Amino acid sequence: MALPARREGHPEPLHQPGEDELSHRLEKIWESPRGLWGWLTTVDHKKIGTRYLATAMLFLVVGGVEALVIRIQLALPEAHVISPEAYNQFFSMHGATMILWYAAPVLSGFGNYLVPLFIGSRDMSFPRLNAFSYWTFLLSGLLLYSSLFFGTAPDTGWFSYVPLAGRRFDPDLNVDFYAVALILFTISNTAGAINFVSTILKHRAPGMTVSRMPLFLYSTGTASMLSILAMPALAVGCVFLELDRQWGFHFFEVNRGGDAILWQHLFWFFGHPWVYIVFLPATGMISLLLPVFARRPIVGYPYVAGATVMTGIVGMGVWVHHMFAIGMGQMAMSFFAAASMTISLFSTIQIFCWLATLFLGKPVRTTALLFALGFIATFVIGGLSGVVTAVIPFDWQVHDTYFVVAHLHYVLIGANVFPVIAGFYYWLPKMTGRLLSERLGKWSFWISFVGFNVGFFPMHLSGLLGMRRRVYTFLAGDGISSFNLLTTIGAFVLAAGILISVINFFWSLKKGRPAGPNPWHADTLEWATSSPPRAHAFTRQPTVNSLHPLWDEHGTWAEPLDHGRQTLSTTKIDAEPESISTGEPETILPLLLALGLTAILCALLAKSLPLAAVFTVVSLALAGIWMWPVLPEHGEPESFGSLKIDETRGTLGMKLFIASEAILFVCLFFAYFYLGHRNMEWPTEPPKLAKALIMLAMLLASSVVLHFAEKRKDRILLAGTIVLAFAFLAVQVSEYREHLQTLKPWDSAYGSTFYTLTSFHAAHLIIGLSMLIFALILPRLEPREHTPHKPLHNSTIYWHFVDVIWVCIVGLLYVLPRFK
């Protein structure tokens, strides 16, 4: 159906006539090299976003096939299509693939492609980090599936609960591949999240204040902050799991002072925010496309924005919602139950604003709108089935039944897959320059919507009748045969509906009608570019005067910013022009560093510490080459009019990284206190204090010396800090030798926790030491060569953080036990 013409008085999309020469010059500056080398080295956010989307959709297909195999096995009672062992592997890989390697990365794909275009920027804040996040994501998925070549795939569920995931019950390498793949995945996700937050805060078009940002920026920014704060818990849990399985530690072994519930706390501290990480950006997509097809601005913009942020804030505090059945105090359960119910209010606000927008507008029935409406309907059902599980007695009844499986799929498919498909129909014309077939799209929607509800609504009923999760088969007398058959039929119908959209995509690439710059008459800045966008996207970066820049009056940034790869940096709140941000050239280093980290994890998987050490040195060297300042290719000036070259991006990225690292240590301290609480006599004898205090004095002195080294730009003082750091490591090695006489990490959970915590700090100290050495060998302590990075300043910030952590370790591990 054709869209009505733009409302009278609304100008056409942003256009800069008579600037072909300027555009051509900028395109030569920004375009990536052609061929294989260009493919491996590109840092173009549009190409990286496309790769994210393609890779995530491939994982969706793989996870979908795994789901269909599961449903074939459960179509009829007492079936034997696959073995019980194979069934365990299929449902584990299905869950991990769909929840982790599809759901969030596909949204990262949209974010990578669209966020710079939404805000009038030419690229992400850290283009090379963007490429690195993709390569680590891809390699983590390949690492997960490479377990198939070693006999078996992970088979303990996507949550991999201990003790089932321990070496005793699962001695093969499959769970080890799961753990190391997740560690690499957390690195990828955290790097991407830091990039999104920095881009949204620093590179919005002039005039795009926080009250004029597209709602997708609120949802993606909130989800990114959740990733920064939640992913460390998953990393710590996976490290604990690997230390238990491979090196004989005892974090989860009860008879050595460990506790299996510790894994659940760490996993769900990540796992519940992850629900919002894979959901919030999807709601942002709906909030953007719904007003376009309703032909009016969204109702309640500030309420939707506030509800999005509050969902993230409250979502960080409800992880025990998943653990009501483990047995805990009534007060604690009541608190988390109340928080779980409260969080539904924010989703309700968004739903009512969407419905009001449709009611007050003049909806145009496109495929994208149909999938958006399907999302609203399924999300309401999924939300209601989720709220009731916050009622503790009801949660006890349906825990680990198919009722929870139904809720999970309504939330993850209804609130992720449907918005994603809506987003494809809405934004693929921008990405490919071709419109998709509306007829095929509507067939796809109705088949998918019917198949989804036929498939997953009966799961509620089979769950209430007692069907357990993760069962290999069931008996005909259980009274759930018809529901299981319906679920299997619905799953295949849903798959057929999605397949039609896949066919539609490939058909449109060759036969689709040309889209033009703005086929939907939309209001956001991405539609002011060509379809597909040029490498530099905006010839002159736009200014914004309202929430709907293409529906209202707007202007353009006065300067073309054509002295190399440049984009504008603005203030965080009011988006006032602040500085000029220099881009980064194509490089193979992100891929090489991702391969280096993968090699370290594979060496640890093989229990080869020497090989892991070699790959660690190589990776640190690659990171040094990455950060080495280079002269600009196109002679960018140190200033542009009144605007200087931006030197704060690297510092913002470092601060966000430190925030993530701080949560990592909070999780380690939590494990220490949690296990200590479960073992009242632990530790029987506190560690010796003398050397810890000596190391504390060394680090405090090193921070003072480093402060003056930075202030005075003094290499001698910087070298003094490095000497103190090496002295700290020497004393710590001596302390370890002394402690190992009476306390070994494989003796008890206390020994495991003590050595892990202090070793984590030592690892961070070595990273900080490497940064200081890098700063020392630079030609200038603070380069002026138009770089967003200030190596000495950022190293100083990180070093102070490492020192603060050691102060906490001395107080909590060495001093506090003496007062018990």
PDB file of N, CA and C in Angstrom, residues 583-649:
ATOM      1  N   GLY A 583      38.920  10.410  12.609  1.00  0.00           N
ATOM      2  CA  GLY A 583      38.621   9.010  12.385  1.00  0.00           C
ATOM      3  C   GLY A 583      39.867   8.152  12.410  1.00  0.00           C
ATOM      4  N   GLU A 584      39.685   6.889  12.130  1.00  0.00           N
ATOM      5  CA  GLU A 584      40.801   5.933  12.171  1.00  0.00           C
ATOM      6  C   GLU A 584      40.850   5.182  10.857  1.00  0.00           C
ATOM      7  N   PRO A 585      42.053   4.930  10.338  1.00  0.00           N
ATOM      8  CA  PRO A 585      42.177   4.258   9.040  1.00  0.00           C
ATOM      9  C   PRO A 585      41.927   2.755   9.156  1.00  0.00           C
ATOM     10  N   GLU A 586      41.753   2.114   7.996  1.00  0.00           N
ATOM     11  CA  GLU A 586      41.595   0.661   7.972  1.00  0.00           C
ATOM     12  C   GLU A 586      42.853   0.001   8.530  1.00  0.00           C
ATOM     13  N   THR A 587      42.643  -1.101   9.225  1.00  0.00           N
ATOM     14  CA  THR A 587      43.770  -1.815   9.817  1.00  0.00           C
ATOM     15  C   THR A 587      43.394  -3.268  10.070  1.00  0.00           C
ATOM     16  N   ILE A 588      44.367  -4.140   9.999  1.00  0.00           N
ATOM     17  CA  ILE A 588      44.176  -5.563  10.270  1.00  0.00           C
ATOM     18  C   ILE A 588      44.284  -5.859  11.760  1.00  0.00           C
ATOM     19  N   LEU A 589      44.692  -4.869  12.560  1.00  0.00           N
ATOM     20  CA  LEU A 589      44.972  -5.099  13.979  1.00  0.00           C
ATOM     21  C   LEU A 589      43.763  -5.597  14.774  1.00  0.00           C
ATOM     22  N   PRO A 590      42.533  -5.079  14.554  1.00  0.00           N
ATOM     23  CA  PRO A 590      41.402  -5.636  15.313  1.00  0.00           C
ATOM     24  C   PRO A 590      41.234  -7.132  15.113  1.00  0.00           C
ATOM     25  N   LEU A 591      41.389  -7.603  13.887  1.00  0.00           N
ATOM     26  CA  LEU A 591      41.282  -9.038  13.621  1.00  0.00           C
ATOM     27  C   LEU A 591      42.420  -9.795  14.287  1.00  0.00           C
ATOM     28  N   LEU A 592      43.644  -9.288  14.180  1.00  0.00           N
ATOM     29  CA  LEU A 592      44.788  -9.977  14.768  1.00  0.00           C
ATOM     30  C   LEU A 592      44.667 -10.041  16.291  1.00  0.00           C
ATOM     31  N   LEU A 593      44.216  -8.945  16.916  1.00  0.00           N
ATOM     32  CA  LEU A 593      44.074  -8.951  18.369  1.00  0.00           C
ATOM     33  C   LEU A 593      42.967  -9.904  18.794  1.00  0.00           C
ATOM     34  N   ALA A 594      41.876  -9.956  18.036  1.00  0.00           N
ATOM     35  CA  ALA A 594      40.810 -10.920  18.341  1.00  0.00           C
ATOM     36  C   ALA A 594      41.323 -12.348  18.226  1.00  0.00           C
ATOM     37  N   LEU A 595      42.122 -12.613  17.203  1.00  0.00           N
ATOM     38  CA  LEU A 595      42.714 -13.955  17.055  1.00  0.00           C
ATOM     39  C   LEU A 595      43.675 -14.238  18.201  1.00  0.00           C
ATOM     40  N   GLY A 596      44.421 -13.210  18.661  1.00  0.00           N
ATOM     41  CA  GLY A 596      45.338 -13.401  19.778  1.00  0.00           C
ATOM     42  C   GLY A 596      44.611 -13.779  21.053  1.00  0.00           C
ATOM     43  N   LEU A 597      43.506 -13.097  21.356  1.00  0.00           N
ATOM     44  CA  LEU A 597      42.731 -13.435  22.549  1.00  0.00           C
ATOM     45  C   LEU A 597      42.127 -14.826  22.433  1.00  0.00           C
ATOM     46  N   THR A 598      41.663 -15.178  21.242  1.00  0.00           N
ATOM     47  CA  THR A 598      41.127 -16.527  21.037  1.00  0.00           C
ATOM     48  C   THR A 598      42.217 -17.569  21.255  1.00  0.00           C
ATOM     49  N   ALA A 599      43.416 -17.289  20.785  1.00  0.00           N
ATOM     50  CA  ALA A 599      44.527 -18.223  20.965  1.00  0.00           C
ATOM     51  C   ALA A 599      44.869 -18.399  22.441  1.00  0.00           C
ATOM     52  N   ILE A 600      44.817 -17.305  23.221  1.00  0.00           N
ATOM     53  CA  ILE A 600      45.067 -17.417  24.666  1.00  0.00           C
ATOM     54  C   ILE A 600      44.062 -18.361  25.304  1.00  0.00           C
ATOM     55  N   LEU A 601      42.787 -18.191  24.972  1.00  0.00           N
ATOM     56  CA  LEU A 601      41.748 -19.030  25.563  1.00  0.00           C
ATOM     57  C   LEU A 601      41.883 -20.479  25.129  1.00  0.00           C
ATOM     58  N   CYS A 602      42.258 -20.704  23.872  1.00  0.00           N
ATOM     59  CA  CYS A 602      42.458 -22.079  23.398  1.00  0.00           C
ATOM     60  C   CYS A 602      43.653 -22.722  24.103  1.00  0.00           C
ATOM     61  N   ALA A 603      44.711 -21.946  24.351  1.00  0.00           N
ATOM     62  CA  ALA A 603      45.867 -22.477  25.070  1.00  0.00           C
ATOM     63  C   ALA A 603      45.481 -22.851  26.495  1.00  0.00           C
ATOM     64  N   LEU A 604      44.672 -22.021  27.144  1.00  0.00           N
ATOM     65  CA  LEU A 604      44.202 -22.354  28.493  1.00  0.00           C
ATOM     66  C   LEU A 604      43.276 -23.562  28.464  1.00  0.00           C
ATOM     67  N   LEU A 605      42.497 -23.680  27.393  1.00  0.00           N
ATOM     68  CA  LEU A 605      41.644 -24.853  27.239  1.00  0.00           C
ATOM     69  C   LEU A 605      42.478 -26.121  27.155  1.00  0.00           C
ATOM     70  N   ALA A 606      43.650 -25.998  26.522  1.00  0.00           N
ATOM     71  CA  ALA A 606      44.568 -27.136  26.424  1.00  0.00           C
ATOM     72  C   ALA A 606      45.477 -27.260  27.647  1.00  0.00           C
ATOM     73  N   LYS A 607      45.277 -26.385  28.654  1.00  0.00           N
ATOM     74  CA  LYS A 607      46.055 -26.377  29.891  1.00  0.00           C
ATOM     75  C   LYS A 607      47.538 -26.175  29.633  1.00  0.00           C
ATOM     76  N   SER A 608      47.849 -25.328  28.648  1.00  0.00           N
ATOM     77  CA  SER A 608      49.231 -25.009  28.313  1.00  0.00           C
ATOM     78  C   SER A 608      49.523 -23.571  28.741  1.00  0.00           C
ATOM     79  N   LEU A 609      50.025 -23.409  29.960  1.00  0.00           N
ATOM     80  CA  LEU A 609      50.324 -22.070  30.457  1.00  0.00           C
ATOM     81  C   LEU A 609      51.448 -21.380  29.687  1.00  0.00           C
ATOM     82  N   PRO A 610      52.530 -22.095  29.309  1.00  0.00           N
ATOM     83  CA  PRO A 610      53.572 -21.420  28.519  1.00  0.00           C
ATOM     84  C   PRO A 610      53.047 -20.860  27.203  1.00  0.00           C
ATOM     85  N   LEU A 611      52.210 -21.645  26.498  1.00  0.00           N
ATOM     86  CA  LEU A 611      51.656 -21.178  25.235  1.00  0.00           C
ATOM     87  C   LEU A 611      50.726 -19.984  25.469  1.00  0.00           C
ATOM     88  N   ALA A 612      49.944 -20.035  26.540  1.00  0.00           N
ATOM     89  CA  ALA A 612      49.063 -18.906  26.866  1.00  0.00           C
ATOM     90  C   ALA A 612      49.879 -17.653  27.155  1.00  0.00           C
ATOM     91  N   ALA A 613      51.024 -17.825  27.831  1.00  0.00           N
ATOM     92  CA  ALA A 613      51.886 -16.678  28.125  1.00  0.00           C
ATOM     93  C   ALA A 613      52.443 -16.070  26.841  1.00  0.00           C
ATOM     94  N   VAL A 614      52.827 -16.920  25.896  1.00  0.00           N
ATOM     95  CA  VAL A 614      53.357 -16.426  24.616  1.00  0.00           C
ATOM     96  C   VAL A 614      52.293 -15.618  23.886  1.00  0.00           C
ATOM     97  N   PHE A 615      51.089 -16.168  23.801  1.00  0.00           N
ATOM     98  CA  PHE A 615      50.016 -15.460  23.102  1.00  0.00           C
ATOM     99  C   PHE A 615      49.626 -14.178  23.835  1.00  0.00           C
ATOM    100  N   THR A 616      49.778 -14.156  25.155  1.00  0.00           N
ATOM    101  CA  THR A 616      49.500 -12.940  25.910  1.00  0.00           C
ATOM    102  C   THR A 616      50.493 -11.839  25.547  1.00  0.00           C
ATOM    103  N   VAL A 617      51.771 -12.206  25.458  1.00  0.00           N
ATOM    104  CA  VAL A 617      52.787 -11.225  25.072  1.00  0.00           C
ATOM    105  C   VAL A 617      52.513 -10.711  23.664  1.00  0.00           C
ATOM    106  N   VAL A 618      52.154 -11.630  22.757  1.00  0.00           N
ATOM    107  CA  VAL A 618      51.852 -11.223  21.378  1.00  0.00           C
ATOM    108  C   VAL A 618      50.658 -10.265  21.358  1.00  0.00           C
ATOM    109  N   SER A 619      49.632 -10.567  22.146  1.00  0.00           N
ATOM    110  CA  SER A 619      48.445  -9.716  22.175  1.00  0.00           C
ATOM    111  C   SER A 619      48.760  -8.341  22.741  1.00  0.00           C
ATOM    112  N   LEU A 620      49.585  -8.295  23.783  1.00  0.00           N
ATOM    113  CA  LEU A 620      49.979  -6.995  24.336  1.00  0.00           C
ATOM    114  C   LEU A 620      50.775  -6.192  23.309  1.00  0.00           C
ATOM    115  N   ALA A 621      51.617  -6.880  22.546  1.00  0.00           N
ATOM    116  CA  ALA A 621      52.387  -6.194  21.500  1.00  0.00           C
ATOM    117  C   ALA A 621      51.458  -5.648  20.420  1.00  0.00           C
ATOM    118  N   LEU A 622      50.452  -6.442  20.039  1.00  0.00           N
ATOM    119  CA  LEU A 622      49.486  -5.981  19.050  1.00  0.00           C
ATOM    120  C   LEU A 622      48.710  -4.767  19.560  1.00  0.00           C
ATOM    121  N   ALA A 623      48.346  -4.811  20.850  1.00  0.00           N
ATOM    122  CA  ALA A 623      47.648  -3.665  21.431  1.00  0.00           C
ATOM    123  C   ALA A 623      48.531  -2.423  21.414  1.00  0.00           C
ATOM    124  N   GLY A 624      49.839  -2.595  21.662  1.00  0.00           N
ATOM    125  CA  GLY A 624      50.756  -1.467  21.603  1.00  0.00           C
ATOM    126  C   GLY A 624      50.866  -0.880  20.205  1.00  0.00           C
ATOM    127  N   ILE A 625      50.952  -1.761  19.196  1.00  0.00           N
ATOM    128  CA  ILE A 625      50.996  -1.277  17.811  1.00  0.00           C
ATOM    129  C   ILE A 625      49.700  -0.549  17.477  1.00  0.00           C
ATOM    130  N   TRP A 626      48.573  -1.102  17.940  1.00  0.00           N
ATOM    131  CA  TRP A 626      47.265  -0.478  17.721  1.00  0.00           C
ATOM    132  C   TRP A 626      47.256   0.965  18.241  1.00  0.00           C
ATOM    133  N   MET A 627      47.780   1.160  19.456  1.00  0.00           N
ATOM    134  CA  MET A 627      47.688   2.463  20.110  1.00  0.00           C
ATOM    135  C   MET A 627      48.808   3.420  19.714  1.00  0.00           C
ATOM    136  N   TRP A 628      49.781   2.938  18.961  1.00  0.00           N
ATOM    137  CA  TRP A 628      50.900   3.810  18.610  1.00  0.00           C
ATOM    138  C   TRP A 628      50.402   4.969  17.748  1.00  0.00           C
ATOM    139  N   PRO A 629      50.721   6.214  18.124  1.00  0.00           N
ATOM    140  CA  PRO A 629      50.195   7.365  17.364  1.00  0.00           C
ATOM    141  C   PRO A 629      50.820   7.432  15.975  1.00  0.00           C
ATOM    142  N   VAL A 630      49.989   7.787  15.007  1.00  0.00           N
ATOM    143  CA  VAL A 630      50.457   7.923  13.624  1.00  0.00           C
ATOM    144  C   VAL A 630      50.072   9.299  13.117  1.00  0.00           C
ATOM    145  N   LEU A 631      50.834   9.794  12.147  1.00  0.00           N
ATOM    146  CA  LEU A 631      50.520  11.077  11.529  1.00  0.00           C
ATOM    147  C   LEU A 631      49.277  10.923  10.673  1.00  0.00           C
ATOM    148  N   PRO A 632      48.432  11.939  10.599  1.00  0.00           N
ATOM    149  CA  PRO A 632      47.200  11.856   9.811  1.00  0.00           C
ATOM    150  C   PRO A 632      47.505  11.715   8.336  1.00  0.00           C
ATOM    151  N   GLU A 633      46.659  10.931   7.643  1.00  0.00           N
ATOM    152  CA  GLU A 633      46.872  10.684   6.225  1.00  0.00           C
ATOM    153  C   GLU A 633      46.607  11.913   5.371  1.00  0.00           C
ATOM    154  N   HIS A 634      45.684  12.763   5.811  1.00  0.00           N
ATOM    155  CA  HIS A 634      45.248  13.864   4.953  1.00  0.00           C
ATOM    156  C   HIS A 634      45.565  15.227   5.551  1.00  0.00           C
ATOM    157  N   GLY A 635      46.525  15.256   6.475  1.00  0.00           N
ATOM    158  CA  GLY A 635      46.975  16.521   7.001  1.00  0.00           C
ATOM    159  C   GLY A 635      45.946  17.290   7.792  1.00  0.00           C
ATOM    160  N   GLU A 636      45.232  16.615   8.700  1.00  0.00           N
ATOM    161  CA  GLU A 636      44.253  17.326   9.502  1.00  0.00           C
ATOM    162  C   GLU A 636      44.940  18.386  10.366  1.00  0.00           C
ATOM    163  N   PRO A 637      44.375  19.572  10.454  1.00  0.00           N
ATOM    164  CA  PRO A 637      44.943  20.593  11.323  1.00  0.00           C
ATOM    165  C   PRO A 637      44.660  20.271  12.775  1.00  0.00           C
ATOM    166  N   GLU A 638      45.433  20.902  13.679  1.00  0.00           N
ATOM    167  CA  GLU A 638      45.205  20.686  15.092  1.00  0.00           C
ATOM    168  C   GLU A 638      43.935  21.370  15.575  1.00  0.00           C
ATOM    169  N   SER A 639      43.390  22.263  14.796  1.00  0.00           N
ATOM    170  CA  SER A 639      42.141  22.910  15.161  1.00  0.00           C
ATOM    171  C   SER A 639      41.371  23.213  13.889  1.00  0.00           C
ATOM    172  N   PHE A 640      40.080  23.459  14.055  1.00  0.00           N
ATOM    173  CA  PHE A 640      39.236  23.800  12.911  1.00  0.00           C
ATOM    174  C   PHE A 640      38.413  24.999  13.331  1.00  0.00           C
ATOM    175  N   GLY A 641      38.847  26.192  12.931  1.00  0.00           N
ATOM    176  CA  GLY A 641      38.196  27.394  13.433  1.00  0.00           C
ATOM    177  C   GLY A 641      38.422  27.492  14.931  1.00  0.00           C
ATOM    178  N   SER A 642      37.354  27.588  15.661  1.00  0.00           N
ATOM    179  CA  SER A 642      37.445  27.681  17.119  1.00  0.00           C
ATOM    180  C   SER A 642      37.450  26.314  17.784  1.00  0.00           C
ATOM    181  N   LEU A 643      37.328  25.239  16.998  1.00  0.00           N
ATOM    182  CA  LEU A 643      37.215  23.889  17.561  1.00  0.00           C
ATOM    183  C   LEU A 643      38.557  23.167  17.485  1.00  0.00           C
ATOM    184  N   LYS A 644      38.980  22.599  18.606  1.00  0.00           N
ATOM    185  CA  LYS A 644      40.218  21.834  18.662  1.00  0.00           C
ATOM    186  C   LYS A 644      39.946  20.374  18.330  1.00  0.00           C
ATOM    187  N   ILE A 645      41.030  19.635  18.099  1.00  0.00           N
ATOM    188  CA  ILE A 645      40.911  18.196  17.909  1.00  0.00           C
ATOM    189  C   ILE A 645      40.504  17.553  19.237  1.00  0.00           C
ATOM    190  N   ASP A 646      39.528  16.646  19.188  1.00  0.00           N
ATOM    191  CA  ASP A 646      38.999  15.998  20.393  1.00  0.00           C
ATOM    192  C   ASP A 646      40.060  15.105  21.024  1.00  0.00           C
ATOM    193  N   GLU A 647      40.360  15.337  22.301  1.00  0.00           N
ATOM    194  CA  GLU A 647      41.322  14.508  23.035  1.00  0.00           C
ATOM    195  C   GLU A 647      40.654  13.779  24.206  1.00  0.00           C
ATOM    196  N   THR A 648      39.327  13.785  24.254  1.00  0.00           N
ATOM    197  CA  THR A 648      38.631  13.232  25.422  1.00  0.00           C
ATOM    198  C   THR A 648      37.958  11.895  25.160  1.00  0.00           C
ATOM    199  N   ARG A 649      37.873  11.483  23.891  1.00  0.00           N
ATOM    200  CA  ARG A 649      37.192  10.212  23.604  1.00  0.00           C
ATOM    201  C   ARG A 649      37.873   9.047  24.300  1.00  0.00           C
TER     202      ARG A 649
END
